[in-house]
PDB file of C-alpha atoms and ligand atoms in Angstrom:
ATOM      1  CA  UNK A   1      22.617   9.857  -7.459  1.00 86.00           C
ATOM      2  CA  UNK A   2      19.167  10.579  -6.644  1.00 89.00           C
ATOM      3  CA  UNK A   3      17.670  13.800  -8.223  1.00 92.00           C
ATOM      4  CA  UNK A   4      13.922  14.889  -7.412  1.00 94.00           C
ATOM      5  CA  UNK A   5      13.822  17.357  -9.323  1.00 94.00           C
ATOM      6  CA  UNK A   6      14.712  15.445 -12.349  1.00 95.00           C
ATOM      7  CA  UNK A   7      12.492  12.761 -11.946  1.00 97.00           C
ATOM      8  CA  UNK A   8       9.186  15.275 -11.520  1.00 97.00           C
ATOM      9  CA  UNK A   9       9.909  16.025 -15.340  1.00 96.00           C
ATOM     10  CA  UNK A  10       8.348  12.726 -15.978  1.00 97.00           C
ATOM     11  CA  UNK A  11       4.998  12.971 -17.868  1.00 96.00           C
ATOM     12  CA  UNK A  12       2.863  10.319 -16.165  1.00 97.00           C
ATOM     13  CA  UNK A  13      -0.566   9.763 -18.576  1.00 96.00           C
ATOM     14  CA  UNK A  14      -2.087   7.273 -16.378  1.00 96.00           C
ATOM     15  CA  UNK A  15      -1.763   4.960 -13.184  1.00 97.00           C
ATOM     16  CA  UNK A  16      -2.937   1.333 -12.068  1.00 98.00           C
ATOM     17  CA  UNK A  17      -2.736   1.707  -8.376  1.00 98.00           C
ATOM     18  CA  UNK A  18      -2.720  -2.564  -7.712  1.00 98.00           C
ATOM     19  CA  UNK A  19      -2.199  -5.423 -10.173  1.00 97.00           C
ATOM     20  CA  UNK A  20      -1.494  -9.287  -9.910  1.00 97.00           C
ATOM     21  CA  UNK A  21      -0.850  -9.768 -13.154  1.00 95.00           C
ATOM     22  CA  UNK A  22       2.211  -6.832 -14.183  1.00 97.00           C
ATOM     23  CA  UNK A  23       5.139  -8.246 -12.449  1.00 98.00           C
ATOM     24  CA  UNK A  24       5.459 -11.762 -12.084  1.00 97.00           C
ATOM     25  CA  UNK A  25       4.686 -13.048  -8.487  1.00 97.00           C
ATOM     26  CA  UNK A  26       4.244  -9.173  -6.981  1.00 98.00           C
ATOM     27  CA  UNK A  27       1.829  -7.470  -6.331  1.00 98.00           C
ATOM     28  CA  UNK A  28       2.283  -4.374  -8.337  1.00 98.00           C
ATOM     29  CA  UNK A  29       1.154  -0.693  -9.485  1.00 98.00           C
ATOM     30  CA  UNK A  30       1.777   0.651 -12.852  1.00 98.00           C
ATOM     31  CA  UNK A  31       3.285   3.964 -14.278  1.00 98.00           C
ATOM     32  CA  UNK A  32       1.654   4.800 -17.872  1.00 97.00           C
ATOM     33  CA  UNK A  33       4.685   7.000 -18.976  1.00 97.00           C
ATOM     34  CA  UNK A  34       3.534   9.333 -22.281  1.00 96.00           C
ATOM     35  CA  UNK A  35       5.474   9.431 -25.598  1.00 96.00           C
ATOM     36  CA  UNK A  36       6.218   6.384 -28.133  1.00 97.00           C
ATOM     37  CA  UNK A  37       8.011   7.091 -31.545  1.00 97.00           C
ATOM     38  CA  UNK A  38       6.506   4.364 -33.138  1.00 98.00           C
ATOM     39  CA  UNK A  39       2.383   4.069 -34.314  1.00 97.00           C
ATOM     40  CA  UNK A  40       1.833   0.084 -34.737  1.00 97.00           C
ATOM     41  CA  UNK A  41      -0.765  -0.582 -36.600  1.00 95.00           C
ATOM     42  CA  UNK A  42      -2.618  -2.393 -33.607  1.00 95.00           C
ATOM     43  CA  UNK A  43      -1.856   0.067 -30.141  1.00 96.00           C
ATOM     44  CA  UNK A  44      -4.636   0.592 -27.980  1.00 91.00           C
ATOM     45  CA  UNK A  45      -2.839   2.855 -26.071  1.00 90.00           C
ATOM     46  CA  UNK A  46      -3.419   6.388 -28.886  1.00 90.00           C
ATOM     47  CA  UNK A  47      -3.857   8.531 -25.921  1.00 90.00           C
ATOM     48  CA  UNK A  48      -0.331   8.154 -24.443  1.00 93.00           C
ATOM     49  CA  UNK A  49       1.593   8.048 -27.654  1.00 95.00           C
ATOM     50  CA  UNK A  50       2.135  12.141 -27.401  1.00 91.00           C
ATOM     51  CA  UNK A  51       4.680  13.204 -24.931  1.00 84.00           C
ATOM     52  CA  UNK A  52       3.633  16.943 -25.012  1.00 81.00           C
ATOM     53  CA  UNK A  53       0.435  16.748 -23.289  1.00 80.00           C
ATOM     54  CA  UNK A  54      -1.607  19.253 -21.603  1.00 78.00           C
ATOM     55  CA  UNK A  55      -1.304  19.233 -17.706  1.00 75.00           C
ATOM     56  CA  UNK A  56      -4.797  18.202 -17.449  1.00 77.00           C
ATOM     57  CA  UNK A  57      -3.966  14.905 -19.217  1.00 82.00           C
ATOM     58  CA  UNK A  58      -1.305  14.280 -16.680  1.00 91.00           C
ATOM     59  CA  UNK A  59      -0.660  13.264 -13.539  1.00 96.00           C
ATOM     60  CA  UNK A  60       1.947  15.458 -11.669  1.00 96.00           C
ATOM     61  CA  UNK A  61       5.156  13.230 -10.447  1.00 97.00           C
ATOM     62  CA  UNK A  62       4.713  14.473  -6.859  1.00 96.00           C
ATOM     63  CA  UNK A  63       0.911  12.744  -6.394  1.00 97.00           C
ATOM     64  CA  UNK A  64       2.576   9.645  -7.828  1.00 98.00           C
ATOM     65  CA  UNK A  65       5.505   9.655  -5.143  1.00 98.00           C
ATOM     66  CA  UNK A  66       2.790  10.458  -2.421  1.00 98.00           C
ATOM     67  CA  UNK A  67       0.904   7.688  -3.829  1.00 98.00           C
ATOM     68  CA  UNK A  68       2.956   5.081  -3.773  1.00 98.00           C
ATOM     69  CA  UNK A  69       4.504   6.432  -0.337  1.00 98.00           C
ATOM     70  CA  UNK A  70       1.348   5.363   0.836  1.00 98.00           C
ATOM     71  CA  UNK A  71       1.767   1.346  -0.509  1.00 98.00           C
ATOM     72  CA  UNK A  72       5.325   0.760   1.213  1.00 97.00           C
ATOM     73  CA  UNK A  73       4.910  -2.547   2.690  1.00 96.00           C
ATOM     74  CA  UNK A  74       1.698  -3.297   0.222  1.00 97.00           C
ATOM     75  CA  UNK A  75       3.566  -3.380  -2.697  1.00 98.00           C
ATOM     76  CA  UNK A  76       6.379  -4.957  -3.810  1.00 98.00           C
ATOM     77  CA  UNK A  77       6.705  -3.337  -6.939  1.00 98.00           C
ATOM     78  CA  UNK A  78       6.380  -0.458  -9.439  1.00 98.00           C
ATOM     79  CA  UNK A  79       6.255  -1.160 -13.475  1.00 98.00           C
ATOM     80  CA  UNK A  80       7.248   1.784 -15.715  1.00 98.00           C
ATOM     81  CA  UNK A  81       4.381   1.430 -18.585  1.00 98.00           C
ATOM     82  CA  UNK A  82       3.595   2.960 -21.788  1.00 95.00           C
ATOM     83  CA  UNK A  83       3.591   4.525 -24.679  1.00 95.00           C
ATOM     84  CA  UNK A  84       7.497   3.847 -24.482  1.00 98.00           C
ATOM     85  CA  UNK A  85       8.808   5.174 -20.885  1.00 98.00           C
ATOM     86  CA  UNK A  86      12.567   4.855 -22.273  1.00 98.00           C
ATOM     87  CA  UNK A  87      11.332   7.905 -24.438  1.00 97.00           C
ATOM     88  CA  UNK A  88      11.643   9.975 -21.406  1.00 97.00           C
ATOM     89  CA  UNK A  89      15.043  11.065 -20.271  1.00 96.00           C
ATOM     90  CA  UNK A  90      13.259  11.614 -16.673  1.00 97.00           C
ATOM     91  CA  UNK A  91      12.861   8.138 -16.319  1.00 98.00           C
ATOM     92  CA  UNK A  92      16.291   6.465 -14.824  1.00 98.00           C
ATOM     93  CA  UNK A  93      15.589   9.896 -12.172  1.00 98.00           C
ATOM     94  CA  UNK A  94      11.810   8.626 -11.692  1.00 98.00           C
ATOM     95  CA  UNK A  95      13.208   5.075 -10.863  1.00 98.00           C
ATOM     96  CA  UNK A  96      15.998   6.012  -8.679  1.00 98.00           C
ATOM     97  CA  UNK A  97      12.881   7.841  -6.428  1.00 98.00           C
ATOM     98  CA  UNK A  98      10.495   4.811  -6.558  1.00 98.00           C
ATOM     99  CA  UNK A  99      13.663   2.417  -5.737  1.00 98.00           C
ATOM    100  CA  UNK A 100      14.506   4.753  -2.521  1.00 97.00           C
ATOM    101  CA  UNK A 101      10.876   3.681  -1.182  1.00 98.00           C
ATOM    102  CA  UNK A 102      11.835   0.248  -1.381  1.00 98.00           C
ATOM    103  CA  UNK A 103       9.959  -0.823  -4.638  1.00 98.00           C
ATOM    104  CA  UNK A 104      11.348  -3.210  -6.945  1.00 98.00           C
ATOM    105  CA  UNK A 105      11.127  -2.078 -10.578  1.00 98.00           C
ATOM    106  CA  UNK A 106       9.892  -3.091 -14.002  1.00 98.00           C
ATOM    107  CA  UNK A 107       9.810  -1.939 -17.369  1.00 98.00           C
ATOM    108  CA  UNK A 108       7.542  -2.845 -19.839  1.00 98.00           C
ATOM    109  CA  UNK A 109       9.322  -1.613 -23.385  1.00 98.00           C
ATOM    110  CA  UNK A 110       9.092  -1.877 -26.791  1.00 98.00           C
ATOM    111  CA  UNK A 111      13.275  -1.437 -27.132  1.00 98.00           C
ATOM    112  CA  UNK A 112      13.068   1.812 -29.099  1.00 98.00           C
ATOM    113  CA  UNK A 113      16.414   2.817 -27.870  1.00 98.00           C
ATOM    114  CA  UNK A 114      18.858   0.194 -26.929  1.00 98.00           C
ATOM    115  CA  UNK A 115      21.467   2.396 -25.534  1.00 98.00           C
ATOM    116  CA  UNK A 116      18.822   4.787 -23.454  1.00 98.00           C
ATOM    117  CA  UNK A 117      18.266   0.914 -21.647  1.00 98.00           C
ATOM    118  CA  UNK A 118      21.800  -0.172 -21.544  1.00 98.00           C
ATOM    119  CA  UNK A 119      22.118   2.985 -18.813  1.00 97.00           C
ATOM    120  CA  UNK A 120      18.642   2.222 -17.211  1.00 97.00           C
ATOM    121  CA  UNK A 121      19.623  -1.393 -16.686  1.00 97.00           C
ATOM    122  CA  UNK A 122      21.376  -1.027 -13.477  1.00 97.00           C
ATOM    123  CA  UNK A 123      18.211  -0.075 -11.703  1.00 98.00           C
ATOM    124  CA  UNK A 124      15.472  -2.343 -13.261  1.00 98.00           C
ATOM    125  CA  UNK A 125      15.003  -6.088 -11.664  1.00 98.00           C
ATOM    126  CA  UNK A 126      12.573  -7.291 -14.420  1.00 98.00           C
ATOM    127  CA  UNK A 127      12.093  -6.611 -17.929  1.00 98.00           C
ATOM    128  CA  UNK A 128       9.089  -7.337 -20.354  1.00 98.00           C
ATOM    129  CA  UNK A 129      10.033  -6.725 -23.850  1.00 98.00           C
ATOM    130  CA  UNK A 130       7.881  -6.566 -26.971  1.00 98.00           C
ATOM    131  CA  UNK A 131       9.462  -8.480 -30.025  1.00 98.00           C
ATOM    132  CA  UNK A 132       6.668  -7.525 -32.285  1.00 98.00           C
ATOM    133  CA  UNK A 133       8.278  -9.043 -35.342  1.00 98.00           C
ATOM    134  CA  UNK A 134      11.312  -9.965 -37.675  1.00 98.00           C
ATOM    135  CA  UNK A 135      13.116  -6.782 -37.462  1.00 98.00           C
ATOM    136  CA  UNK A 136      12.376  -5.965 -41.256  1.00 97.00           C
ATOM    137  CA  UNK A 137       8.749  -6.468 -40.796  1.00 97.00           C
ATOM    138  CA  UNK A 138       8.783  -4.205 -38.077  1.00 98.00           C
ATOM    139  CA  UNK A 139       8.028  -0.753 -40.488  1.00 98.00           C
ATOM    140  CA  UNK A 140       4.642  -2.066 -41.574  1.00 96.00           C
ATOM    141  CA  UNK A 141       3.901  -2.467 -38.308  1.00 97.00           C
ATOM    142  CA  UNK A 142       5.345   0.453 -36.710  1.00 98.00           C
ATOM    143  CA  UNK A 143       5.095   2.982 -39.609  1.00 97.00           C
ATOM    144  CA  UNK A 144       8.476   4.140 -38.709  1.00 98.00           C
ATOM    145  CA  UNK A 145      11.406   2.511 -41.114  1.00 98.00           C
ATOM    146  CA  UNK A 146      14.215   1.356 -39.144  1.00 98.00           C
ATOM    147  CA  UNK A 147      12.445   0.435 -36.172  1.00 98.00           C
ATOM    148  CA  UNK A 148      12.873  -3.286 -36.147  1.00 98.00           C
ATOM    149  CA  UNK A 149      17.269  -2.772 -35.344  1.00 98.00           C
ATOM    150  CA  UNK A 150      16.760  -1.163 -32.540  1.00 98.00           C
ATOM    151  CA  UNK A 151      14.338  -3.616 -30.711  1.00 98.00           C
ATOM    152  CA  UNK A 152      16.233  -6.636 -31.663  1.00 98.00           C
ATOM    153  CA  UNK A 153      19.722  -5.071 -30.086  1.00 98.00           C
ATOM    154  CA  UNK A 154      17.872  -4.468 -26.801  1.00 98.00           C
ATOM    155  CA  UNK A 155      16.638  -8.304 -26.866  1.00 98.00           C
ATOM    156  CA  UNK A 156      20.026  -9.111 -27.277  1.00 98.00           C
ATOM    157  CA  UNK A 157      21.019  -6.766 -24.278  1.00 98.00           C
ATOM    158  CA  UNK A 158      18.863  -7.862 -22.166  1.00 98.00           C
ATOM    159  CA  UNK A 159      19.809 -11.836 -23.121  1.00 98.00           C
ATOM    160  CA  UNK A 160      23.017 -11.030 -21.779  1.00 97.00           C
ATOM    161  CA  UNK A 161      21.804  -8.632 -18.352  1.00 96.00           C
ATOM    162  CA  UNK A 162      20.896  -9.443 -15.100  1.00 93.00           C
ATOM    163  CA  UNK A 163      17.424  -9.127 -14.979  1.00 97.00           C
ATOM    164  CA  UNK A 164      14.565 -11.348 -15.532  1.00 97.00           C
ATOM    165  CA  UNK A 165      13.274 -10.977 -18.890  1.00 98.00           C
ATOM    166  CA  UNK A 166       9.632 -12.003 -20.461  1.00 98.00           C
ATOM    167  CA  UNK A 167       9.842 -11.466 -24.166  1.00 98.00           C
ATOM    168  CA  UNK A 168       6.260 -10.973 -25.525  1.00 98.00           C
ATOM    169  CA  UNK A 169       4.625 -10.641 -29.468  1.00 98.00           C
ATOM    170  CA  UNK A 170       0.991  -9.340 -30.035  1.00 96.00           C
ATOM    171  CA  UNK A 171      -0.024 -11.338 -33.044  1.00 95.00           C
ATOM    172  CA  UNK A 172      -1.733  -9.139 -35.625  1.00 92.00           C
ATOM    173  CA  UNK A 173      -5.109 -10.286 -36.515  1.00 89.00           C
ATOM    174  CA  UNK A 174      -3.945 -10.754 -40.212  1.00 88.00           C
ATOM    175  CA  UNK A 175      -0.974 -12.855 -39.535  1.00 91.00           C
ATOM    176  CA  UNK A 176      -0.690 -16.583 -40.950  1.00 90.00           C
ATOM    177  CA  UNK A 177       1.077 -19.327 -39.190  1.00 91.00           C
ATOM    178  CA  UNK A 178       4.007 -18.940 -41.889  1.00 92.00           C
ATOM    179  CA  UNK A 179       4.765 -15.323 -40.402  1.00 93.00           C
ATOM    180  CA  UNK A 180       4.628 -16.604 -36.503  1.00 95.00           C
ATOM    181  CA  UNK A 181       6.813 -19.905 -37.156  1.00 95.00           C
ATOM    182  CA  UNK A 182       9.308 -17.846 -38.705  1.00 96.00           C
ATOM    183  CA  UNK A 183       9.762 -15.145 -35.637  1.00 97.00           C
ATOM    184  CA  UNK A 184       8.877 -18.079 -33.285  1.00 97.00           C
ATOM    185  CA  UNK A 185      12.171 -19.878 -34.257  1.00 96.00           C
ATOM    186  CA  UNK A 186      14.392 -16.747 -34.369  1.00 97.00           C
ATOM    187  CA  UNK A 187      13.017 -16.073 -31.091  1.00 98.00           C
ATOM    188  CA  UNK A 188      14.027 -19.535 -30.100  1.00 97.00           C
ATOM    189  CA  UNK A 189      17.330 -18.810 -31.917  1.00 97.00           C
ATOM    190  CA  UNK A 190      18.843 -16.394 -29.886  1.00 97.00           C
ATOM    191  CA  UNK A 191      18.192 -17.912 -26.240  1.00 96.00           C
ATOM    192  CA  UNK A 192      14.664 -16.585 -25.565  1.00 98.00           C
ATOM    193  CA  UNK A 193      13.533 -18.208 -22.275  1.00 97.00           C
ATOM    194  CA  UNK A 194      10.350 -17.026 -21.501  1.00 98.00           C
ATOM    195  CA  UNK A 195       8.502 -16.028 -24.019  1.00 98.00           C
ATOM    196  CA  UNK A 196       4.621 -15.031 -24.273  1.00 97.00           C
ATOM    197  CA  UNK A 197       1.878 -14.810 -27.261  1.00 96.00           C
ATOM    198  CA  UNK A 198      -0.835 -12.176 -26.968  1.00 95.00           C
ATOM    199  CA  UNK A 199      -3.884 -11.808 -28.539  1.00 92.00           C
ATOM    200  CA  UNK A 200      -4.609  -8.698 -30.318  1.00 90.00           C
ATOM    201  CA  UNK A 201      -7.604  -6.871 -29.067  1.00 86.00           C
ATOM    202  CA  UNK A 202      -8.236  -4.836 -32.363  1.00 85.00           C
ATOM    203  CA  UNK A 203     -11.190  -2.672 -31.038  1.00 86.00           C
ATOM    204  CA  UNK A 204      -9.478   0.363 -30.723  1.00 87.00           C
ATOM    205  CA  UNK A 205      -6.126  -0.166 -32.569  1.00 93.00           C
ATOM    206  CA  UNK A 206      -4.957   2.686 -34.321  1.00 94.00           C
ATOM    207  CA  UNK A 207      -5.379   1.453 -37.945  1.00 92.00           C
ATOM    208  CA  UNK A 208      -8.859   1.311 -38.644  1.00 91.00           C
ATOM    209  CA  UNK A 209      -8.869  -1.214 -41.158  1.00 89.00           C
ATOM    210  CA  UNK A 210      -8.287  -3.841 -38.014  1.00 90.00           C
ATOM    211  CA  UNK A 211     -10.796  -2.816 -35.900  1.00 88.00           C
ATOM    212  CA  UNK A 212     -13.533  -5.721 -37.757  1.00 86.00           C
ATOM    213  CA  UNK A 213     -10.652  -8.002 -38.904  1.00 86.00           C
ATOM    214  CA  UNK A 214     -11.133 -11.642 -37.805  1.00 82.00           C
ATOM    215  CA  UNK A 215      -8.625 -13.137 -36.166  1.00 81.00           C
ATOM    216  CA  UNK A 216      -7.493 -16.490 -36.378  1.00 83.00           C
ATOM    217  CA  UNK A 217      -7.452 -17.677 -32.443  1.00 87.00           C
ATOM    218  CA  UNK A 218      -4.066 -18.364 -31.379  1.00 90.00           C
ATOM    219  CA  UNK A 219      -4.097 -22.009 -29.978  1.00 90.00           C
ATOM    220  CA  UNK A 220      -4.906 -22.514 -33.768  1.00 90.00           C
ATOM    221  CA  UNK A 221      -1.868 -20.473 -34.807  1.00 90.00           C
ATOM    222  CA  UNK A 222       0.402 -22.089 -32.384  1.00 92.00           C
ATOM    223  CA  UNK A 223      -0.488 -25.199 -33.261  1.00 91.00           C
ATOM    224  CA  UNK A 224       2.036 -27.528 -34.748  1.00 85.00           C
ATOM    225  CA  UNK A 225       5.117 -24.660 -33.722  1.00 90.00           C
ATOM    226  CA  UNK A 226       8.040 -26.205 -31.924  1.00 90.00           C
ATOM    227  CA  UNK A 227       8.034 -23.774 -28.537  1.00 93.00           C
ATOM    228  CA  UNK A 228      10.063 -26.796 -26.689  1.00 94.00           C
ATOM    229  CA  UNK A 229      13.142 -24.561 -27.129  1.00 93.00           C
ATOM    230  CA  UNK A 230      11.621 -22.200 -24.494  1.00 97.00           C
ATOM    231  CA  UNK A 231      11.734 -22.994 -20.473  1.00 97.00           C
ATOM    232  CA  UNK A 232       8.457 -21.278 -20.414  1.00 97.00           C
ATOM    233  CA  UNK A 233       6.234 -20.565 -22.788  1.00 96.00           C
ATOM    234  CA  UNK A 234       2.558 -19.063 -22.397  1.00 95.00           C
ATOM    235  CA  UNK A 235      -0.703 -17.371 -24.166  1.00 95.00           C
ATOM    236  CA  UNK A 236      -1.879 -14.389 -22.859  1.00 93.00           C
ATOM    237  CA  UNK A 237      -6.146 -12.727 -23.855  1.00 87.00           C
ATOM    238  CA  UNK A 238      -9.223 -13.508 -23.466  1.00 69.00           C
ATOM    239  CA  UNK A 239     -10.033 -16.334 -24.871  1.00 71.00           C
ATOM    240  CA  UNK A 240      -6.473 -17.180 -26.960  1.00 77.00           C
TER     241      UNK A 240
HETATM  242  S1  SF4 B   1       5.223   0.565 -29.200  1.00 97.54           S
HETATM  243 FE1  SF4 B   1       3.451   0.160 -27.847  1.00 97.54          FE
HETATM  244  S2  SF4 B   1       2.740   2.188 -27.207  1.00 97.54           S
HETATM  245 FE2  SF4 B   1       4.084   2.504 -28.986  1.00 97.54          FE
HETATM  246  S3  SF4 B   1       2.687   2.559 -30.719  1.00 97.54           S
HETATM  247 FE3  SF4 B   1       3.421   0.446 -30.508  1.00 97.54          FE
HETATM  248  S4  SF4 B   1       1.874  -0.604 -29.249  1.00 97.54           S
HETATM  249 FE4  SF4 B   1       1.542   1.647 -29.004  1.00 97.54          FE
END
């Protein structure tokens, strides 16, 4: 049941009005939805991680309906960014509008809360999930202890939903091949299809301490790992 009202509630920190490269094979725009619980070591993305935000560091729900009322028949579809837009309960509400103008949906998430996406499922045609890690390395990355669970049950949610799923890792700049082999097989392991490596862009991560760290490229990294097991299997950065 739609619900307007609801979905305005939905604290919207940014907006890409057009991309190719969001939502495979569609032409796209992009919701940056504010809030994350977790603090990895490497986000770029500091400035959405608050959900409180001033108005002035928002943009209201209603220009982003009248926005995207103006790309029916431009667009074929609307990705809900972040931060970590399953932090909002306003979301499933904000989808339900965006579906009623004939968009089809994505979700870009880092499965912080598998159950929040079991009930958003329903309304979502394409999933890309972060697997940052081994779900007890996840802390170090995240800062928050217990994080790694609750990503790991939403990949196995989504292994077993309708909707097309890209599962994703940003390598850390200070991991060896040893660390990637390991999640690269348990990837593999559970039924992973389509899988992606980024690079890490570092400059503005969070943590400091990464922001000079040499990284070693990725094509280096992945060499010598068996990614056979996945139908489709890419690198994604500038440069590898
Ligand atoms: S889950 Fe994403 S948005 Fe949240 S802190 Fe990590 S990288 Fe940043």
């Amino acid at each position: 049941m739609r619900d307007p009202a609801e979905a305005a509630a939905l604290r919207v920190g940014g907006l890409t009005p057009l991309t190719t490269i969001d939502y495979p094979g569609e032409l796209a725009a992009v919701i940056y939805c504010q809030g994350c619980p977790w603090r990895c070591r490497y986000c770029h993305n500091g400035h959405l991680l608050e959900q409180e935000t001033s108005d002035e560091e928002t943009i209201a729900w209603d220009q982003v309906i009248e926005f995207l009322g103006t790309r029916r028949g431009l667009l074929d579809a609307v990705v809900f960014s972040g931060g970590e837009p399953t932090a909002q309960g306003a979301l499933a509400a904000a989808m339900r509008e965006t579906r009623a103008l004939g968009f089809k949906i994505g979700l870009h998430t880092g499965g912080a809360y598998p159950q929040r996406l079991r009930r958003i499922l329903p309304l979502v045609d394409w999933v890309a999930l972060d697997i940052k890690a081994l779900a007890a390395d996840y802390p170090a990355l995240t800062g928050v202890p217990g994080s790694g669970e609750p990503a790991w049950e939403s990949l196995a949610l989504l292994l077993t939903a309708a909707v097309g799923l890209e599962v994703r890792t940003t390598v850390p700049p200070d991991w060896d091949q040893h660390q990637l082999a390991a999640l690269v097989e348990a990837l593999a392991a559970t039924g992973v299809d389509h899988y992606c490596l980024q690079r890490c862009d570092p400059t503005h991560s969070l943590d400091p301490g990464l922001h000079d760290q040499p990284a070693t490229p990725l094509r280096q990294l992945v060499a010598g790992l068996d990614t056979s097991r996945f139908t489709q299997f890419k690198l994604r950065g500038a440069g590898y």
